[in-house]
């Protein structure tokens, strides 16, 4: 196994927001608290320790024990849940939707990054305990985002009626999905593991939340991963004061709107707050709460509340109030002794909108850490890259740029058009200085001639490149095929492929390889040669 680290910037797949965050650009500094390095964690520990109550820890532990009641829990996970009662225990959290059979590959990268960070923090801060948390997004209602996964270029999809929080969805009907998937797996030992994992997860558990917990527990329980379902009445009761504040004062809308005005000066806004950022939850629906004419209404239903009624409903039925994307992060930080959230670029971008909101409600804003991203390449693919003289860094060039670069390198015709363009620009620069001493018409003539000659040179460059690509068709085809194989649809494979493809090829050694390779605080992209 060889590991290569590449700066995120050089992959071309990460936003300006994320690159500025990683570089601690001055423009983005007001929107986060502590940065993800060791001194930042030292500060975060002090902040969280002061404000997280023992009573909240006890509620959390009881809730987790209840959630794991019917599962085979590993010794390490059991120990981690128990030590959450201690004031020197903290969590590191990642969250993910309940994608069918874990969905895209990066599900694994999120969780292993979280586990590895806890282990690294344990070495740096031996007097503290660190527990890895996977927050299941059980209350999401975007079923179309999670009802499929890709396997060997084919879409394996679960078709059923949509409606309500996905964690409560019955697993009825997944036997048909299993049969389709199973037919593609073969009969190897690794195939049998995948087959059993899917069938035991989805065919022996009644709802999607339990099925997902089972699968994540089977894959990561040995490392002590603690899986949390926020759709829990006792945990939500801890959040009741924030929910009431939201209903009465619209605090999230006011605070986040203020932040967005500053953030959008330099960065793209990921999410926009509503006046109330809460849903009302039932088994078959999750609908927005709207405040109109002094009445609280549940969108697309006939349910209404007066102010007194809805505040009473919060106390009597806390599970019915579901935070949206703006408030969910705060819910997490209220119920967990959390130091850090690991997520992808899109997640980090919307967290950056929330710091002012956290300050308003006096909850410590967690450290934000861009999760590890990984590109897996096989030994065979590495050999092909070598024969084509393509470095791992060049692999991430846009396909047109990669082909152009390699065709020029392999060409027997050595014409440096860039140098010729620079020379031409220099000549016209001198002409422009002379033109400034004459009249406007001459200046315009010089500018027009410059544009014409530059365009002519650029067209010649394109024609030569096109001719060379045609002449080097075999090389062009080999490069195109190889890059498409490694980066499906010209995007990172972690968003396209499911872990089962690699487990089929490598078995449990695939997870062990990831465990050994991922260094969350290194803040670089990982290429893993297997």
XYZ file of C-alpha atoms in Angstrom:
530
model
C 0.000 0.000 0.000
C 1.359 3.397 -1.001
C -0.115 6.688 0.201
C 0.296 10.023 -1.569
C -1.022 13.323 -0.253
C -2.014 16.112 -2.624
C -3.105 19.628 -1.613
C -6.893 19.934 -1.918
C -6.351 22.946 -4.172
C -4.539 20.898 -6.814
C -7.403 18.451 -7.312
C -9.718 21.127 -8.733
C -12.702 19.657 -6.883
C -12.949 21.986 -3.890
C -14.678 25.352 -3.605
C -13.126 28.744 -2.944
C -14.871 28.702 0.448
C -13.105 25.506 1.487
C -9.727 26.487 0.080
C -9.856 29.842 1.888
C -10.846 28.060 5.090
C -7.948 25.615 4.832
C -5.570 28.515 4.197
C -7.094 30.520 7.081
C -7.787 33.400 4.719
C -8.481 36.622 6.622
C -11.871 37.072 4.902
C -13.244 33.825 6.305
C -11.836 33.963 9.840
C -14.849 35.752 11.428
C -17.088 32.803 10.521
C -15.455 30.063 12.575
C -14.184 29.608 16.102
C -11.111 27.442 16.691
C -9.169 26.059 13.730
C -8.546 22.278 13.511
C -5.048 22.037 14.916
C -3.886 20.921 18.340
C -3.925 24.362 19.956
C -7.456 24.858 18.594
C -8.578 21.631 20.264
C -6.983 22.725 23.534
C -9.107 25.899 23.466
C -12.226 23.998 22.421
C -11.903 21.548 25.310
C -11.776 24.414 27.795
C -14.825 26.126 26.271
C -16.974 23.000 26.125
C -15.991 21.739 29.565
C -17.222 24.918 31.210
C -20.681 24.844 29.645
C -21.717 21.194 29.191
C -23.797 19.983 32.131
C -23.537 16.628 33.886
C -27.322 16.197 33.643
C -27.109 16.383 29.856
C -24.463 13.649 29.888
C -26.695 11.357 31.924
C -29.644 11.885 29.558
C -27.371 11.221 26.569
C -26.017 7.974 28.012
C -29.481 6.682 28.897
C -30.755 7.537 25.407
C -27.843 5.747 23.728
C -28.284 2.647 25.878
C -31.955 2.581 24.926
C -31.154 2.990 21.222
C -28.655 0.097 21.326
C -30.975 -2.145 23.381
C -31.616 -4.692 20.617
C -28.166 -4.616 19.011
C -24.962 -6.549 19.561
C -22.788 -3.788 20.888
C -18.995 -4.082 20.846
C -17.065 -3.899 24.091
C -15.326 -0.723 22.948
C -18.559 1.038 21.940
C -20.139 0.030 25.255
C -17.169 1.475 27.157
C -17.316 4.684 25.127
C -21.009 5.159 25.914
C -20.347 4.641 29.612
C -17.481 7.146 29.814
C -19.676 9.849 28.279
C -20.871 10.395 31.856
C -17.439 11.750 32.764
C -16.737 15.465 32.611
C -13.417 14.847 30.846
C -15.059 12.968 27.942
C -15.723 14.715 24.648
C -17.077 13.701 21.273
C -16.049 14.168 17.660
C -19.020 13.918 15.317
C -19.800 13.278 11.703
C -23.280 13.065 10.201
C -24.713 11.357 7.175
C -28.006 10.548 5.523
C -29.445 7.048 5.700
C -28.339 6.204 2.171
C -29.250 2.757 0.942
C -26.354 0.407 1.813
C -24.280 3.431 2.981
C -24.566 5.193 -0.400
C -21.389 6.767 -1.844
C -17.901 5.789 -0.691
C -17.306 8.919 1.338
C -19.586 7.542 4.056
C -16.617 5.378 5.048
C -14.154 8.261 4.817
C -16.272 10.413 7.143
C -16.524 7.759 9.811
C -12.920 6.537 9.651
C -11.693 10.156 9.760
C -13.782 10.653 12.911
C -12.427 7.500 14.554
C -8.830 8.360 13.647
C -9.165 11.910 14.934
C -10.372 10.613 18.305
C -7.340 8.327 18.491
C -4.978 11.171 17.624
C -6.570 13.465 20.210
C -6.255 10.726 22.828
C -2.497 10.710 22.237
C -2.232 14.512 22.408
C -4.554 14.908 25.418
C -4.087 11.760 27.557
C -6.115 13.182 30.447
C -9.261 13.433 28.299
C -11.453 10.838 26.598
C -12.649 11.167 22.999
C -15.635 9.318 21.539
C -16.398 9.061 17.771
C -20.055 9.746 16.948
C -21.984 8.978 13.774
C -25.128 11.118 13.744
C -27.782 9.399 11.638
C -29.926 11.893 9.733
C -33.078 9.948 10.571
C -35.405 12.968 10.367
C -34.539 13.923 6.793
C -37.414 13.596 4.369
C -35.566 13.763 1.027
C -36.064 10.098 0.159
C -34.961 10.523 -3.463
C -31.498 11.497 -2.243
C -30.978 8.228 -0.371
C -33.017 5.510 -2.093
C -30.208 4.133 -4.284
C -26.525 3.331 -4.567
C -24.255 2.683 -7.529
C -22.587 -0.691 -8.014
C -20.255 -1.371 -10.949
C -21.852 1.390 -12.970
C -25.413 0.234 -12.278
C -27.996 1.981 -10.104
C -29.495 -0.219 -7.379
C -32.710 1.554 -6.351
C -35.457 1.150 -3.764
C -38.833 2.247 -5.117
C -41.478 2.963 -2.509
C -43.912 5.678 -1.528
C -42.232 8.762 -0.066
C -43.406 10.652 3.019
C -42.252 11.448 6.544
C -38.871 11.061 8.265
C -36.797 8.421 6.487
C -35.540 6.820 9.707
C -39.083 5.650 10.445
C -39.572 4.107 6.990
C -40.481 0.434 7.021
C -37.911 -1.800 5.316
C -40.718 -3.750 3.683
C -40.008 -4.164 -0.017
C -36.222 -4.242 0.274
C -36.160 -7.977 -0.379
C -36.638 -7.229 -4.078
C -33.719 -4.790 -3.991
C -31.600 -7.429 -2.228
C -32.366 -10.032 -4.876
C -31.345 -7.700 -7.701
C -28.135 -6.682 -5.903
C -27.301 -10.236 -4.862
C -27.344 -11.447 -8.464
C -24.420 -9.115 -9.278
C -22.165 -10.215 -6.419
C -20.876 -13.665 -7.375
C -19.991 -16.343 -4.843
C -16.656 -15.307 -3.320
C -16.089 -15.068 0.435
C -16.207 -11.273 0.222
C -19.416 -11.445 -1.801
C -21.004 -13.593 0.906
C -20.063 -11.010 3.550
C -21.658 -8.199 1.537
C -24.737 -10.292 0.821
C -25.170 -11.152 4.515
C -24.538 -7.562 5.635
C -27.277 -6.287 3.335
C -29.800 -9.007 4.139
C -29.234 -8.921 7.916
C -29.375 -5.128 7.877
C -32.475 -4.563 5.796
C -34.428 -7.827 5.950
C -34.109 -8.397 9.708
C -34.805 -4.846 10.911
C -38.154 -3.094 10.777
C -37.125 0.458 9.882
C -34.395 2.292 8.014
C -32.823 3.778 11.153
C -32.315 0.352 12.748
C -31.044 -1.119 9.485
C -28.495 1.661 9.070
C -27.371 1.346 12.690
C -26.854 -2.391 12.199
C -24.721 -1.931 9.062
C -22.586 0.894 10.498
C -22.157 -1.074 13.723
C -21.031 -4.184 11.835
C -18.473 -2.201 9.837
C -17.118 0.065 12.591
C -18.193 -1.260 15.973
C -14.765 -2.753 16.629
C -13.333 0.792 16.600
C -15.851 1.992 19.199
C -18.060 4.048 16.883
C -21.150 5.328 18.710
C -24.218 5.712 16.478
C -26.754 8.337 17.506
C -30.359 8.815 16.408
C -31.503 12.375 17.120
C -35.169 11.387 16.640
C -35.431 10.744 20.377
C -37.889 12.305 22.846
C -35.442 12.457 25.783
C -32.696 14.080 23.724
C -35.112 16.555 22.197
C -36.301 17.553 25.646
C -32.791 18.939 26.234
C -33.353 21.094 23.160
C -36.773 22.407 24.259
C -35.509 25.835 25.468
C -33.954 26.475 22.027
C -37.118 25.328 20.241
C -39.261 27.684 22.336
C -36.871 30.545 21.715
C -37.097 29.873 17.985
C -40.896 29.860 18.035
C -41.128 33.072 20.050
C -38.171 35.098 18.745
C -37.090 33.655 15.380
C -33.530 33.810 16.668
C -31.962 31.610 13.996
C -33.434 33.644 11.136
C -32.245 36.951 12.585
C -28.743 35.741 13.462
C -28.039 33.765 10.294
C -29.459 36.483 8.019
C -27.026 38.922 9.598
C -24.110 36.535 8.995
C -25.107 35.920 5.387
C -24.889 39.648 4.597
C -21.226 39.562 5.545
C -20.401 36.108 4.222
C -21.893 36.629 0.749
C -19.489 39.496 0.069
C -16.832 36.879 -0.680
C -18.480 33.468 -0.722
C -21.385 31.519 -2.161
C -24.222 31.024 0.327
C -25.075 27.365 0.874
C -28.458 27.593 2.635
C -30.922 30.408 3.361
C -32.834 30.481 6.661
C -36.603 30.613 6.898
C -38.404 32.769 9.456
C -38.944 29.593 11.479
C -36.422 26.802 10.987
C -38.465 23.986 12.470
C -40.555 21.157 11.084
C -43.485 19.420 12.723
C -42.997 15.674 12.580
C -45.375 12.741 12.242
C -44.824 9.176 11.060
C -46.082 10.046 7.569
C -45.053 13.680 7.250
C -42.429 16.302 8.085
C -43.776 19.758 7.319
C -42.602 23.311 7.990
C -44.018 25.320 10.857
C -45.208 28.709 9.596
C -46.199 31.714 11.715
C -49.019 33.761 10.151
C -51.470 36.208 11.693
C -50.566 35.209 15.228
C -51.159 31.488 14.496
C -48.622 28.683 14.102
C -49.566 26.515 11.116
C -48.124 23.197 9.946
C -47.674 23.500 6.188
C -49.817 21.240 3.958
C -51.950 20.108 6.937
C -54.879 21.450 8.925
C -52.841 21.495 12.137
C -52.696 24.907 13.875
C -51.591 26.186 17.286
C -51.882 29.375 19.261
C -48.692 30.561 20.929
C -49.673 29.038 24.283
C -50.700 25.773 22.606
C -47.514 25.315 20.646
C -45.274 26.049 23.649
C -47.255 23.459 25.607
C -46.879 21.029 22.689
C -43.083 21.447 22.883
C -43.175 20.275 26.497
C -45.691 17.464 25.946
C -44.452 16.187 22.584
C -40.811 17.239 22.014
C -40.261 14.515 19.444
C -42.685 16.275 17.086
C -40.345 19.258 16.638
C -37.644 18.634 14.087
C -34.838 21.127 13.367
C -34.053 21.909 9.749
C -30.579 22.301 8.247
C -30.066 25.625 10.066
C -30.958 24.345 13.538
C -29.818 20.710 13.363
C -26.154 21.604 14.023
C -27.199 23.470 17.163
C -29.292 20.515 18.334
C -26.214 18.333 17.966
C -24.059 20.686 20.018
C -26.691 21.044 22.749
C -26.976 17.301 23.405
C -23.338 16.273 22.854
C -20.099 17.270 24.639
C -18.812 17.844 21.134
C -15.544 19.453 20.068
C -15.477 19.026 16.322
C -17.715 18.307 13.350
C -16.239 16.510 10.318
C -18.037 16.980 7.028
C -17.724 17.567 3.327
C -17.272 20.910 1.618
C -20.999 21.601 1.285
C -21.602 20.865 4.960
C -18.695 23.042 6.073
C -20.034 25.899 3.938
C -23.407 25.988 5.700
C -21.833 25.578 9.150
C -19.871 28.771 8.432
C -23.209 30.611 8.299
C -24.037 29.626 11.877
C -21.400 31.010 14.218
C -23.315 34.183 15.041
C -26.400 32.087 15.822
C -24.394 29.925 18.246
C -23.069 33.062 19.903
C -26.605 34.410 20.306
C -27.767 31.303 22.194
C -24.439 30.952 24.063
C -23.472 27.497 22.811
C -19.785 26.921 21.903
C -19.304 26.765 18.147
C -17.421 23.534 17.303
C -14.229 23.148 15.346
C -15.013 22.462 11.689
C -12.853 19.891 9.926
C -13.034 19.060 6.234
C -13.238 15.274 6.120
C -10.611 13.164 4.406
C -11.169 12.667 0.692
C -9.656 9.605 -0.949
C -8.929 8.409 -4.450
C -8.244 4.679 -4.644
C -6.030 3.480 -7.503
C -5.105 -0.125 -8.171
C -1.597 -1.390 -8.879
C -2.657 -1.996 -12.482
C -3.897 1.588 -12.825
C -0.672 2.946 -11.301
C 1.329 0.989 -13.889
C -0.807 2.412 -16.703
C -0.318 5.942 -15.380
C 3.428 5.355 -15.313
C 3.518 4.142 -18.919
C 1.569 7.235 -19.982
C 3.899 9.454 -17.926
C 0.959 10.827 -15.879
C 1.665 11.769 -12.262
C -0.959 11.286 -9.559
C -1.304 15.051 -9.353
C -1.816 15.385 -13.124
C -4.575 12.772 -12.932
C -6.880 15.453 -11.472
C -6.453 17.901 -14.365
C -9.555 18.601 -16.449
C -9.575 16.003 -19.224
C -9.055 18.549 -22.012
C -6.076 20.051 -20.164
C -4.588 16.629 -19.387
C -4.862 15.459 -22.988
C -3.440 18.743 -24.297
C -0.504 18.569 -21.884
C 0.393 14.974 -22.735
C -0.081 15.384 -26.483
C 2.257 18.386 -26.473
C 4.817 16.492 -24.376
C 4.728 13.546 -26.807
C 4.775 15.668 -29.961
C 7.815 15.703 -32.236
C 6.855 19.247 -33.223
C 8.141 21.522 -30.485
C 6.414 24.881 -30.775
C 6.109 26.990 -27.641
C 2.983 28.987 -28.403
C 2.881 30.460 -24.890
C 6.304 32.033 -25.445
C 5.245 33.348 -28.846
C 2.063 34.869 -27.367
C 4.105 36.532 -24.609
C 6.545 37.900 -27.187
C 3.669 39.284 -29.275
C 2.086 40.909 -26.219
C 5.428 42.547 -25.381
C 5.751 43.951 -28.924
C 2.258 45.420 -28.789
C 2.925 46.826 -25.325
C 5.771 48.881 -26.827
C 3.542 49.953 -29.709
C 0.848 51.065 -27.260
C 3.330 53.346 -25.488
C 4.040 55.047 -28.824
C 0.322 55.137 -29.678
C -0.468 57.016 -26.471
C 1.515 59.949 -27.886
C -0.657 60.103 -31.014
C -4.425 60.220 -31.430
C -7.206 57.880 -30.266
C -7.751 56.322 -33.692
C -4.176 55.015 -33.761
C -4.544 53.577 -30.232
C -7.707 51.775 -31.334
C -5.971 50.436 -34.436
C -3.102 49.023 -32.338
C -5.543 47.357 -29.918
C -7.548 45.848 -32.770
C -4.395 44.509 -34.461
C -3.229 42.980 -31.174
C -6.527 41.160 -30.712
C -6.434 39.915 -34.312
C -2.890 38.557 -34.128
C -3.359 36.989 -30.686
C -6.528 35.283 -31.873
C -4.672 34.064 -34.977
C -1.912 32.543 -32.873
C -4.414 30.929 -30.506
C -6.300 29.428 -33.447
C -3.075 28.018 -34.852
C -2.314 26.535 -31.434
C -5.742 24.858 -31.329
C -5.372 23.506 -34.877
C -1.950 22.071 -34.150
C -3.275 20.502 -30.939
C -6.234 19.016 -32.791
C -3.935 17.575 -35.480
C -1.604 16.118 -32.854
C -4.504 14.548 -30.947
C -5.615 12.917 -34.171
C -2.087 11.685 -34.886
C -1.685 10.409 -31.316
C -5.138 8.802 -31.212
C -3.934 5.689 -29.388
C -2.414 7.738 -26.538
C -5.470 10.014 -26.353
C -7.814 7.012 -26.134
C -5.717 5.313 -23.443
C -5.543 8.465 -21.310
C -9.267 9.151 -21.728
C -10.244 5.593 -20.820
C -7.947 5.481 -17.784
C -9.031 8.844 -16.365
C -12.706 7.980 -16.895
C -12.132 4.680 -15.106
C -10.516 6.340 -12.090
C -12.698 9.472 -12.041
C -16.166 8.323 -13.203
C -18.185 11.074 -14.872
C -15.139 13.346 -14.426
C -15.807 13.614 -10.707
C -14.367 12.112 -7.550
C -15.199 8.423 -7.329
C -16.092 8.850 -3.643
C -19.345 10.470 -4.801
C -20.094 7.803 -7.406
C -19.122 4.351 -6.133
C -20.305 2.261 -3.193
C -17.904 0.637 -0.721
C -19.145 -2.839 -1.763
C -17.126 -2.679 -5.016
C -13.879 -2.363 -3.095
C -14.940 -4.775 -0.365
C -15.651 -7.332 -3.070
C -12.072 -6.934 -4.343
C -10.140 -6.469 -1.074
C -12.384 -7.628 1.783
C -11.820 -6.273 5.273
C -8.290 -5.216 4.292
C -9.899 -2.292 2.442
C -11.229 -0.798 5.676
C -7.916 -1.551 7.423
C -6.047 0.239 4.626
C -8.286 3.308 4.993
C -7.859 3.178 8.759
C -4.090 3.296 8.340
C -4.077 5.946 5.628
C -6.439 8.682 6.786
C -4.880 11.546 8.752
C -7.674 14.060 9.458
C -5.471 16.901 10.719
C -3.108 16.677 7.739
C -5.681 18.629 5.697
C -4.698 17.096 2.357
C -6.293 14.883 -0.278
C -5.288 11.220 -0.048
C -4.431 8.926 -2.964
C -4.377 5.311 -1.835
C -2.608 2.745 -4.029
C -3.882 -0.788 -3.399
